[in-house]
Short mmCIF file of C-alpha atoms and ligand atoms in Angstrom, two decimals:
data_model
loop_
_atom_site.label_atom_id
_atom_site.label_comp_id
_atom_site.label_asym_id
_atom_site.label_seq_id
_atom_site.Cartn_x
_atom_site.Cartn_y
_atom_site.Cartn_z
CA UNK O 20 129.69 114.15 59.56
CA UNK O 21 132.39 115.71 57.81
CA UNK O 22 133.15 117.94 54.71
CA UNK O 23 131.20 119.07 52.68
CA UNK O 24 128.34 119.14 55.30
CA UNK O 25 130.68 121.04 57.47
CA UNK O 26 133.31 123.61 57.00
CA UNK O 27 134.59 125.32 59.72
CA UNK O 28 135.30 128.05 58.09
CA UNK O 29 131.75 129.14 57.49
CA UNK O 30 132.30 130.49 61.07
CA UNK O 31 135.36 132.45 60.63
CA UNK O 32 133.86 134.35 57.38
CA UNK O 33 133.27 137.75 59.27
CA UNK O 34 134.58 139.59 62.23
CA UNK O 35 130.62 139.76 63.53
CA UNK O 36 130.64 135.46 63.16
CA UNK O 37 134.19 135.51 64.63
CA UNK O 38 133.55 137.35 67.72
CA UNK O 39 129.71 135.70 68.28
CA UNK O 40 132.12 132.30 68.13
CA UNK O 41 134.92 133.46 70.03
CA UNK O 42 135.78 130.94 73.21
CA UNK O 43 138.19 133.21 75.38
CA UNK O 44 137.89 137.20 76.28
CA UNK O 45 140.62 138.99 77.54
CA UNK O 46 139.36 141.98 79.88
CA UNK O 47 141.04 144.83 81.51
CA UNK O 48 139.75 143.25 85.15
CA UNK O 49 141.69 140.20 84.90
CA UNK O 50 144.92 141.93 84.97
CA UNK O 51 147.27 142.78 87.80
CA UNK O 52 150.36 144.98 87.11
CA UNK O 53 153.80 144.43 88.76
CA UNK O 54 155.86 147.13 90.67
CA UNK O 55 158.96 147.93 91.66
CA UNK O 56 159.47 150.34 94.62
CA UNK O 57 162.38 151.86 96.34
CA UNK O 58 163.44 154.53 98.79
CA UNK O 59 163.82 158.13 97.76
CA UNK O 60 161.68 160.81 97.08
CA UNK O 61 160.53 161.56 92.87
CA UNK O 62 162.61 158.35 92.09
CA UNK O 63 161.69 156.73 88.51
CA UNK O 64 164.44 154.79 87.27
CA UNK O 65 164.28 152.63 84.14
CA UNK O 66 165.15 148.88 84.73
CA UNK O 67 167.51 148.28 81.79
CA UNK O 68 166.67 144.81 81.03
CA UNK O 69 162.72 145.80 81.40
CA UNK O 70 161.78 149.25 79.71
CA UNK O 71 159.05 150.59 80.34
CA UNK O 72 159.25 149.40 83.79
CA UNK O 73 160.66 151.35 86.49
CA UNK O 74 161.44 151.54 90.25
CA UNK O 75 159.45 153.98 91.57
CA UNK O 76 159.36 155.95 94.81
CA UNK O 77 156.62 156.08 96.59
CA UNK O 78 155.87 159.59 95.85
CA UNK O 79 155.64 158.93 92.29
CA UNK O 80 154.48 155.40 92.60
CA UNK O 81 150.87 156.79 94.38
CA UNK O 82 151.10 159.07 91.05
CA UNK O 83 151.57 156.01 88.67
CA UNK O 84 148.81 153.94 90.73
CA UNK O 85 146.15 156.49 90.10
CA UNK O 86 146.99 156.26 86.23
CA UNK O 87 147.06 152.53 86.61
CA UNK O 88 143.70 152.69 88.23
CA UNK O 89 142.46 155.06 86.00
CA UNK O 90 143.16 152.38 83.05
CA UNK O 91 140.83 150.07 84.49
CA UNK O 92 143.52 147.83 86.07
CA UNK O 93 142.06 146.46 89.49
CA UNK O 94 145.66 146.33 91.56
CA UNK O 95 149.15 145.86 91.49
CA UNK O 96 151.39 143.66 92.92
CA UNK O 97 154.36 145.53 94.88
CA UNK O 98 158.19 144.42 95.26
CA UNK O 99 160.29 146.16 97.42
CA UNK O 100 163.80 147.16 96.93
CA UNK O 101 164.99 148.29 100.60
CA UNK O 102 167.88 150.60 101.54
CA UNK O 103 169.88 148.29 103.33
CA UNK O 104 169.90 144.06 103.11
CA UNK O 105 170.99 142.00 105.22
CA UNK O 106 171.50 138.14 106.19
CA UNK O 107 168.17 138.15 107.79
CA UNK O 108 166.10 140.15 105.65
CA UNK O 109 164.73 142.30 108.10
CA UNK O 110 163.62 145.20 105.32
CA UNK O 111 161.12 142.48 104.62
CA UNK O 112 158.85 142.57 108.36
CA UNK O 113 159.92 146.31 108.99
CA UNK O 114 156.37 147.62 110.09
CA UNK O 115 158.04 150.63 108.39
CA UNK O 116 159.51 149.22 105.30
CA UNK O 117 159.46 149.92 101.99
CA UNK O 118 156.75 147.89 100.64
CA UNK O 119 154.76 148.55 103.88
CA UNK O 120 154.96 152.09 103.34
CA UNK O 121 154.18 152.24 99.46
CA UNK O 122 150.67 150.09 100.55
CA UNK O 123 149.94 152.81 103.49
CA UNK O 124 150.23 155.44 100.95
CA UNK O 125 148.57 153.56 97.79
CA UNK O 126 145.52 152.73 99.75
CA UNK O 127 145.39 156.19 101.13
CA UNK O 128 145.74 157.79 97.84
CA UNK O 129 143.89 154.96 95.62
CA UNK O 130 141.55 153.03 97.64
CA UNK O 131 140.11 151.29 95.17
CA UNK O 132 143.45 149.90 93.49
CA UNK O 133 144.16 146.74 94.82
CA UNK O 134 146.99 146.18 97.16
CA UNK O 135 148.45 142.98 96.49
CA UNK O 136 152.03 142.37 98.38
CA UNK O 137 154.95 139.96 97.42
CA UNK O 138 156.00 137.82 101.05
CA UNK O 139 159.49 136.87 100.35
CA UNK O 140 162.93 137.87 101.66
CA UNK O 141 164.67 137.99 98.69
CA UNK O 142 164.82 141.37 97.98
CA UNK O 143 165.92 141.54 101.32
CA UNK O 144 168.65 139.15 102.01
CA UNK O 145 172.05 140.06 101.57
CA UNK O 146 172.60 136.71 99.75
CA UNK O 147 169.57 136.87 98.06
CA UNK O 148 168.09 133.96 98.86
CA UNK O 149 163.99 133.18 99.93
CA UNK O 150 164.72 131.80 103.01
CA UNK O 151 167.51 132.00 106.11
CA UNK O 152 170.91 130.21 105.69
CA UNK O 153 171.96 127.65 108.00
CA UNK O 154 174.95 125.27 107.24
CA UNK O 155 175.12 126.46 103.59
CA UNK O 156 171.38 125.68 102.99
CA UNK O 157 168.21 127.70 102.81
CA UNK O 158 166.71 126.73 106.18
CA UNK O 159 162.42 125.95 105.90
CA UNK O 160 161.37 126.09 109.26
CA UNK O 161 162.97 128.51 110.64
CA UNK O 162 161.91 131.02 107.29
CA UNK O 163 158.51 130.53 108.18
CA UNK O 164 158.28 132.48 111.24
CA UNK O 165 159.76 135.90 109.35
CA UNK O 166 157.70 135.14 105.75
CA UNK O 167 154.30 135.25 108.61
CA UNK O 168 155.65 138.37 110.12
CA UNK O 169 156.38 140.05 106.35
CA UNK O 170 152.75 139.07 105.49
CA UNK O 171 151.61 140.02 108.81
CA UNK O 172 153.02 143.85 108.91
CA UNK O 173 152.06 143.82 104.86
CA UNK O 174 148.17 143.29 106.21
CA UNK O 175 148.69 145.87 108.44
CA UNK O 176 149.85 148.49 106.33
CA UNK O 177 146.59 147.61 104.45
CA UNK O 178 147.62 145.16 101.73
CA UNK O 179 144.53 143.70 99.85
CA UNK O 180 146.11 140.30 99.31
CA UNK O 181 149.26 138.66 100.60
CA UNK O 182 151.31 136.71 98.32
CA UNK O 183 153.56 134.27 99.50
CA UNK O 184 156.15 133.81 96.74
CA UNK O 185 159.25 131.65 98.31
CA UNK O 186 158.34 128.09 98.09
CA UNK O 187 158.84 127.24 101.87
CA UNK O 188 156.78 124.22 102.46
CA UNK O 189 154.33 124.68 104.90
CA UNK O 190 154.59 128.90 104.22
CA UNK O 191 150.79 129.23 103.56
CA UNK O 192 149.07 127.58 106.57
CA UNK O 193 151.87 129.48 109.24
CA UNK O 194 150.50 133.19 107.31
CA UNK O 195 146.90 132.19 107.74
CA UNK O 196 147.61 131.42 111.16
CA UNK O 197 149.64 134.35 112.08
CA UNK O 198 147.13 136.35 110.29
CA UNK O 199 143.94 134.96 111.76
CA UNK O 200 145.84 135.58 115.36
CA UNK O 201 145.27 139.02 114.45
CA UNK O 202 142.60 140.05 113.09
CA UNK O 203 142.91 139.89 109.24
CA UNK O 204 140.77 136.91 108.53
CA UNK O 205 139.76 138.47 105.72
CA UNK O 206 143.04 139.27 104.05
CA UNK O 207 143.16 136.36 101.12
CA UNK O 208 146.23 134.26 100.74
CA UNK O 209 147.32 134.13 96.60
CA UNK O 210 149.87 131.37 96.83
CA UNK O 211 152.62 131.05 93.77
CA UNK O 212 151.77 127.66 94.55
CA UNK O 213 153.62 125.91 91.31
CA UNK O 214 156.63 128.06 90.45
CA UNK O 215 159.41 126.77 89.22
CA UNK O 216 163.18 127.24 89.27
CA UNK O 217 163.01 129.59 86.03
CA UNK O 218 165.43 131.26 83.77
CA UNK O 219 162.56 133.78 82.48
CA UNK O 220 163.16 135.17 86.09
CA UNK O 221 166.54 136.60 84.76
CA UNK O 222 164.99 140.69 84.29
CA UNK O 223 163.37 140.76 87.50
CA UNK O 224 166.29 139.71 89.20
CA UNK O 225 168.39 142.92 88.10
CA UNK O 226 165.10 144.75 89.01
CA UNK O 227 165.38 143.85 92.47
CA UNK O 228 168.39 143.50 92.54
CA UNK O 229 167.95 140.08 94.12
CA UNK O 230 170.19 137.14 92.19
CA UNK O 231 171.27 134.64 94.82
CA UNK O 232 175.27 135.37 95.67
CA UNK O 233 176.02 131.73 95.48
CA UNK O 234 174.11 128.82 94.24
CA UNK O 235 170.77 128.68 92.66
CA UNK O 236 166.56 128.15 93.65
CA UNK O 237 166.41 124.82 92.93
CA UNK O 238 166.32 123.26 95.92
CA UNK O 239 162.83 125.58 96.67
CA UNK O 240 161.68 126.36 93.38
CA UNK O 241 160.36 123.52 90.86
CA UNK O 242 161.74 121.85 88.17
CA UNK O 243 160.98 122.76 84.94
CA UNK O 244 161.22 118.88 84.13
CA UNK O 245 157.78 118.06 86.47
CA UNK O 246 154.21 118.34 86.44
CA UNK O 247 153.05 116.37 88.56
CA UNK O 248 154.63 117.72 91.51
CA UNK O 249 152.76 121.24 90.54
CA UNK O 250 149.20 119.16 91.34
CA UNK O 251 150.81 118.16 94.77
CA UNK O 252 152.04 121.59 95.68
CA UNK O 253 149.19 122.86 94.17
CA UNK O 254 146.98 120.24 96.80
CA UNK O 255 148.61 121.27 100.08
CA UNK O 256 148.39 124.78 99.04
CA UNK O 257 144.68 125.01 99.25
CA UNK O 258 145.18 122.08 101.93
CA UNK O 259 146.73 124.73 103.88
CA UNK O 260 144.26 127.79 103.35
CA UNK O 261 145.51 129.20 99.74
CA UNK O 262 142.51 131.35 98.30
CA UNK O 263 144.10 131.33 94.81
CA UNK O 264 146.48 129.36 92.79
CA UNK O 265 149.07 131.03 91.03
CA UNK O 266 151.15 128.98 88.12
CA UNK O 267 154.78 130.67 87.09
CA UNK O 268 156.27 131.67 84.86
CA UNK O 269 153.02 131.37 82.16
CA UNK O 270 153.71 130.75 78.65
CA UNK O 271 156.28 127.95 79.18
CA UNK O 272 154.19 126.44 81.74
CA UNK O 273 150.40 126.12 79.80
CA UNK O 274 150.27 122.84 80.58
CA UNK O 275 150.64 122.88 84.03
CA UNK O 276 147.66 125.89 83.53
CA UNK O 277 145.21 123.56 82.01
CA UNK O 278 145.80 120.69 84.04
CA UNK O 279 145.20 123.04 87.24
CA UNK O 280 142.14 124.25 85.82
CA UNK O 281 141.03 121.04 85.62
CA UNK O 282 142.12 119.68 88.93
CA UNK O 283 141.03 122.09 91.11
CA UNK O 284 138.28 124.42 91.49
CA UNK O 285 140.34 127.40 93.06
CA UNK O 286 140.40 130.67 91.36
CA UNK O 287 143.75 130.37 89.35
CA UNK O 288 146.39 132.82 88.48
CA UNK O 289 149.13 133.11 85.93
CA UNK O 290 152.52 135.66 86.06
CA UNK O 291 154.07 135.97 82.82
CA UNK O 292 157.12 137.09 84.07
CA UNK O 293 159.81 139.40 83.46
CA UNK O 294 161.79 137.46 81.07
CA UNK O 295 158.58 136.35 79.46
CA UNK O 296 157.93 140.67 79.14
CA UNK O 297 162.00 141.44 77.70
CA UNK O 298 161.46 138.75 75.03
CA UNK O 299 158.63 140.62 73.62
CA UNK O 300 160.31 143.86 74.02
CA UNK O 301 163.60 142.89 72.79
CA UNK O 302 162.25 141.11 69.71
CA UNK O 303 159.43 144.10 68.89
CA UNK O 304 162.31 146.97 69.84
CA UNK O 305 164.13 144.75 66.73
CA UNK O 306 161.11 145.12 64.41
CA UNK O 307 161.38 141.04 63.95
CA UNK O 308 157.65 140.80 65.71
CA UNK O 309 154.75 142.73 66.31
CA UNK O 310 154.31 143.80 69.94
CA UNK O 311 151.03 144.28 70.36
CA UNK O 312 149.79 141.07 68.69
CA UNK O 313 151.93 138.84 70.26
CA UNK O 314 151.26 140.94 73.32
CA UNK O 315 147.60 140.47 72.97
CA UNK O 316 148.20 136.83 71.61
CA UNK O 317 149.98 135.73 74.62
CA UNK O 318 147.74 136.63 77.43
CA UNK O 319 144.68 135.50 75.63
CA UNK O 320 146.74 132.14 75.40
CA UNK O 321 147.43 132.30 79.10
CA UNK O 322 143.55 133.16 79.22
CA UNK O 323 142.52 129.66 77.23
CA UNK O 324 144.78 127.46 79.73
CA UNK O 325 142.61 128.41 82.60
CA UNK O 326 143.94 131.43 84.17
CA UNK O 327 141.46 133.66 85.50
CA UNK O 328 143.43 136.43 85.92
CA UNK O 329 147.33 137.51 84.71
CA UNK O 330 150.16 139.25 86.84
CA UNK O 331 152.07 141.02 83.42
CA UNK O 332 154.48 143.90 82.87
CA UNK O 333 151.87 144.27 80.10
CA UNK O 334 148.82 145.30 81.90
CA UNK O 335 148.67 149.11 81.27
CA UNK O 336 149.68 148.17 77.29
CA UNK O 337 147.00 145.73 76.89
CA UNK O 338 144.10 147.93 79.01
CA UNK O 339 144.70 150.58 76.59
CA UNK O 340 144.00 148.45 73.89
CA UNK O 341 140.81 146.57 75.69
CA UNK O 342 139.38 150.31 76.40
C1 PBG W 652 160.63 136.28 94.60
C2 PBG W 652 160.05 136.57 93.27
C3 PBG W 652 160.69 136.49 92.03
C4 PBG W 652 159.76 136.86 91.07
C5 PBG W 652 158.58 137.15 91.73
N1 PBG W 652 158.78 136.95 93.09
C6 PBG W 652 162.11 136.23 91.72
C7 PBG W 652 162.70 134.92 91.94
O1 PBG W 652 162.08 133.94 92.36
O2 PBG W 652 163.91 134.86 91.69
C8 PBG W 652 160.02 136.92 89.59
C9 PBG W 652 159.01 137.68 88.80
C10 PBG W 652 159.45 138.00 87.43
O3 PBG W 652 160.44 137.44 86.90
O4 PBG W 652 158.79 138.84 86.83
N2 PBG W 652 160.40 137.35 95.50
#
């Protein structure tokens, strides 16, 4: 039956109607906010291409966390920006490394705040690439050995969640394993399971300080061209003991969202990335948008796709606003 028996818009006549009808809710608890840390002592340095965001030291990143928390934000995700890199990216499984240390003293300081740590090298390679080099190429097997040790010294400093984020194949079933060997059974696995070789990474890069020194991701990360390669990856992923999806970066890649939401019945997670975050800034800092609404607009979006929960340089913004 059609108009005039029905009008849609007899639903959308009030804010009451509106929000009785309303399909998707945004909440506080479904966001997780990135962070940068770095060596030093009362370190907060603005990342240029990011503001608002900063790398912290871990003095001041404790005092951030407990703000964070306070804000109704369940956890954070940490990066690690080490003193020294090198080929190997030892900074990486350094019982005493950076982001090792900043989880020691977060869940000391904040218990409650989830821990959640980034397993890549890198941040930690001198060439800045995920994996080791041999003949020219980023080597899989031989990466998978140091990604188990990152995650394994990251449960040990007390991470929450390990989160393996360099595309080896076969990354996720070697960190259960080496994890399971010792003791942390109950440390979950949140695999970036479909991410692909992305532009919108550009920000975090200068961040971390971690652009490759020659070539490119693409022959680990996805291409933006394919999706159904993300339900494959997405398969052996859980295949291999993933506990949650993650899809990145988010807003370019809702389709991929809503057909994993679909596919699979894992709890699923979206990153709107740092380039994803600057183009909001940039445009807002411009007075060409509004930041909060397309702040607000976006994650909801990312929300409707299927994500249950959003990594975003947005979260403290937006929890102020969902107070
Ligand atoms: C790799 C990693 C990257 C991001 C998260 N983990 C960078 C990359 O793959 O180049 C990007 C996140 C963002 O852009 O916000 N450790």
């Amino acid at each position: 039956m059609a108009f005039p028996t029905h009008r849609l818009r007899r639903l959308r006549r009030t804010p009451e109607l509106r929000a009785l009808v309303q399909e998707t809710t945004l909440t506080k608890q479904s966001l997780i906010y990135p962070m940068f840390v770095c060596p030093g002592e009362r370190v907060k340095k603005e990342i240029r291409s990011m503001p608002g965001n900063f790398r912290w030291s871990v003095d001041f990143l404790v005092e951030e966390c407990k703000a964070v928390s306070e804000l109704g934000i369940p956890g954070v995700i940490l990066f690690g920006i080490p003193e020294s890199k090198d080929a190997v990216g030892s900074g990486a499984y350094d019982p005493q490394g950076i982001v090792q240390r900043a989880a020691r003293a977060l869940k000391k300081a904040v218990p409650n705040l989830l821990v959640i740590c980034d397993v890549c090298l890198d941040e930690y390679t001198d060439h800045g690439h995920c994996g080791l080099i041999k003949n020219g190429e980023v080597d899989n097997d031989s990466t998978l050995e140091l990604l188990a040790r990152t995650a394994l010294t990251q449960a040990e400093a007390g991470a929450d969640v390990v989160a393996p984020s360099d595309m080896m194949d076969g990354r996720v079933a070697r960190i259960r394993a080496a994890l399971d060997d010792r003791g942390f059974q109950h440390v979950p696995i949140l695999a970036y399971s479909a991410k692909y070789a992305s532009a919108f990474y550009g920000p975090f890069r200068e961040a971390a300080d971690s652009a490759p020194k020659f070539g490119d991701r693409k022959s680990y990360q996805m291409d933006p061209a394919n999706q159904r390669e993300a339900l494959r990856e997405i398969a052996s992923d859980i295949e291999e003991g993933a506990d949650i999806i993650m899809i990145k970066p988010a807003l370019p890649y809702l389709d991929i969202m809503a057909l994993a939401r679909q596919e699979f019945d894992a709890p699923l997670a979206a990153y709107q990335v740092s380039g994803e975050f600057s183009l909001i800034a940039a445009a807002s800092e411009k007075g060409w948008i509004d930041r909060e609404r397309i702040m607000m607009e976006s994650l909801t979006s990312i929300k409707r796709a299927g994500a249950d929960f959003i990594l975003t340089y947005f979260a403290k913004e937006a929890a102020r606003l969902l107070r």
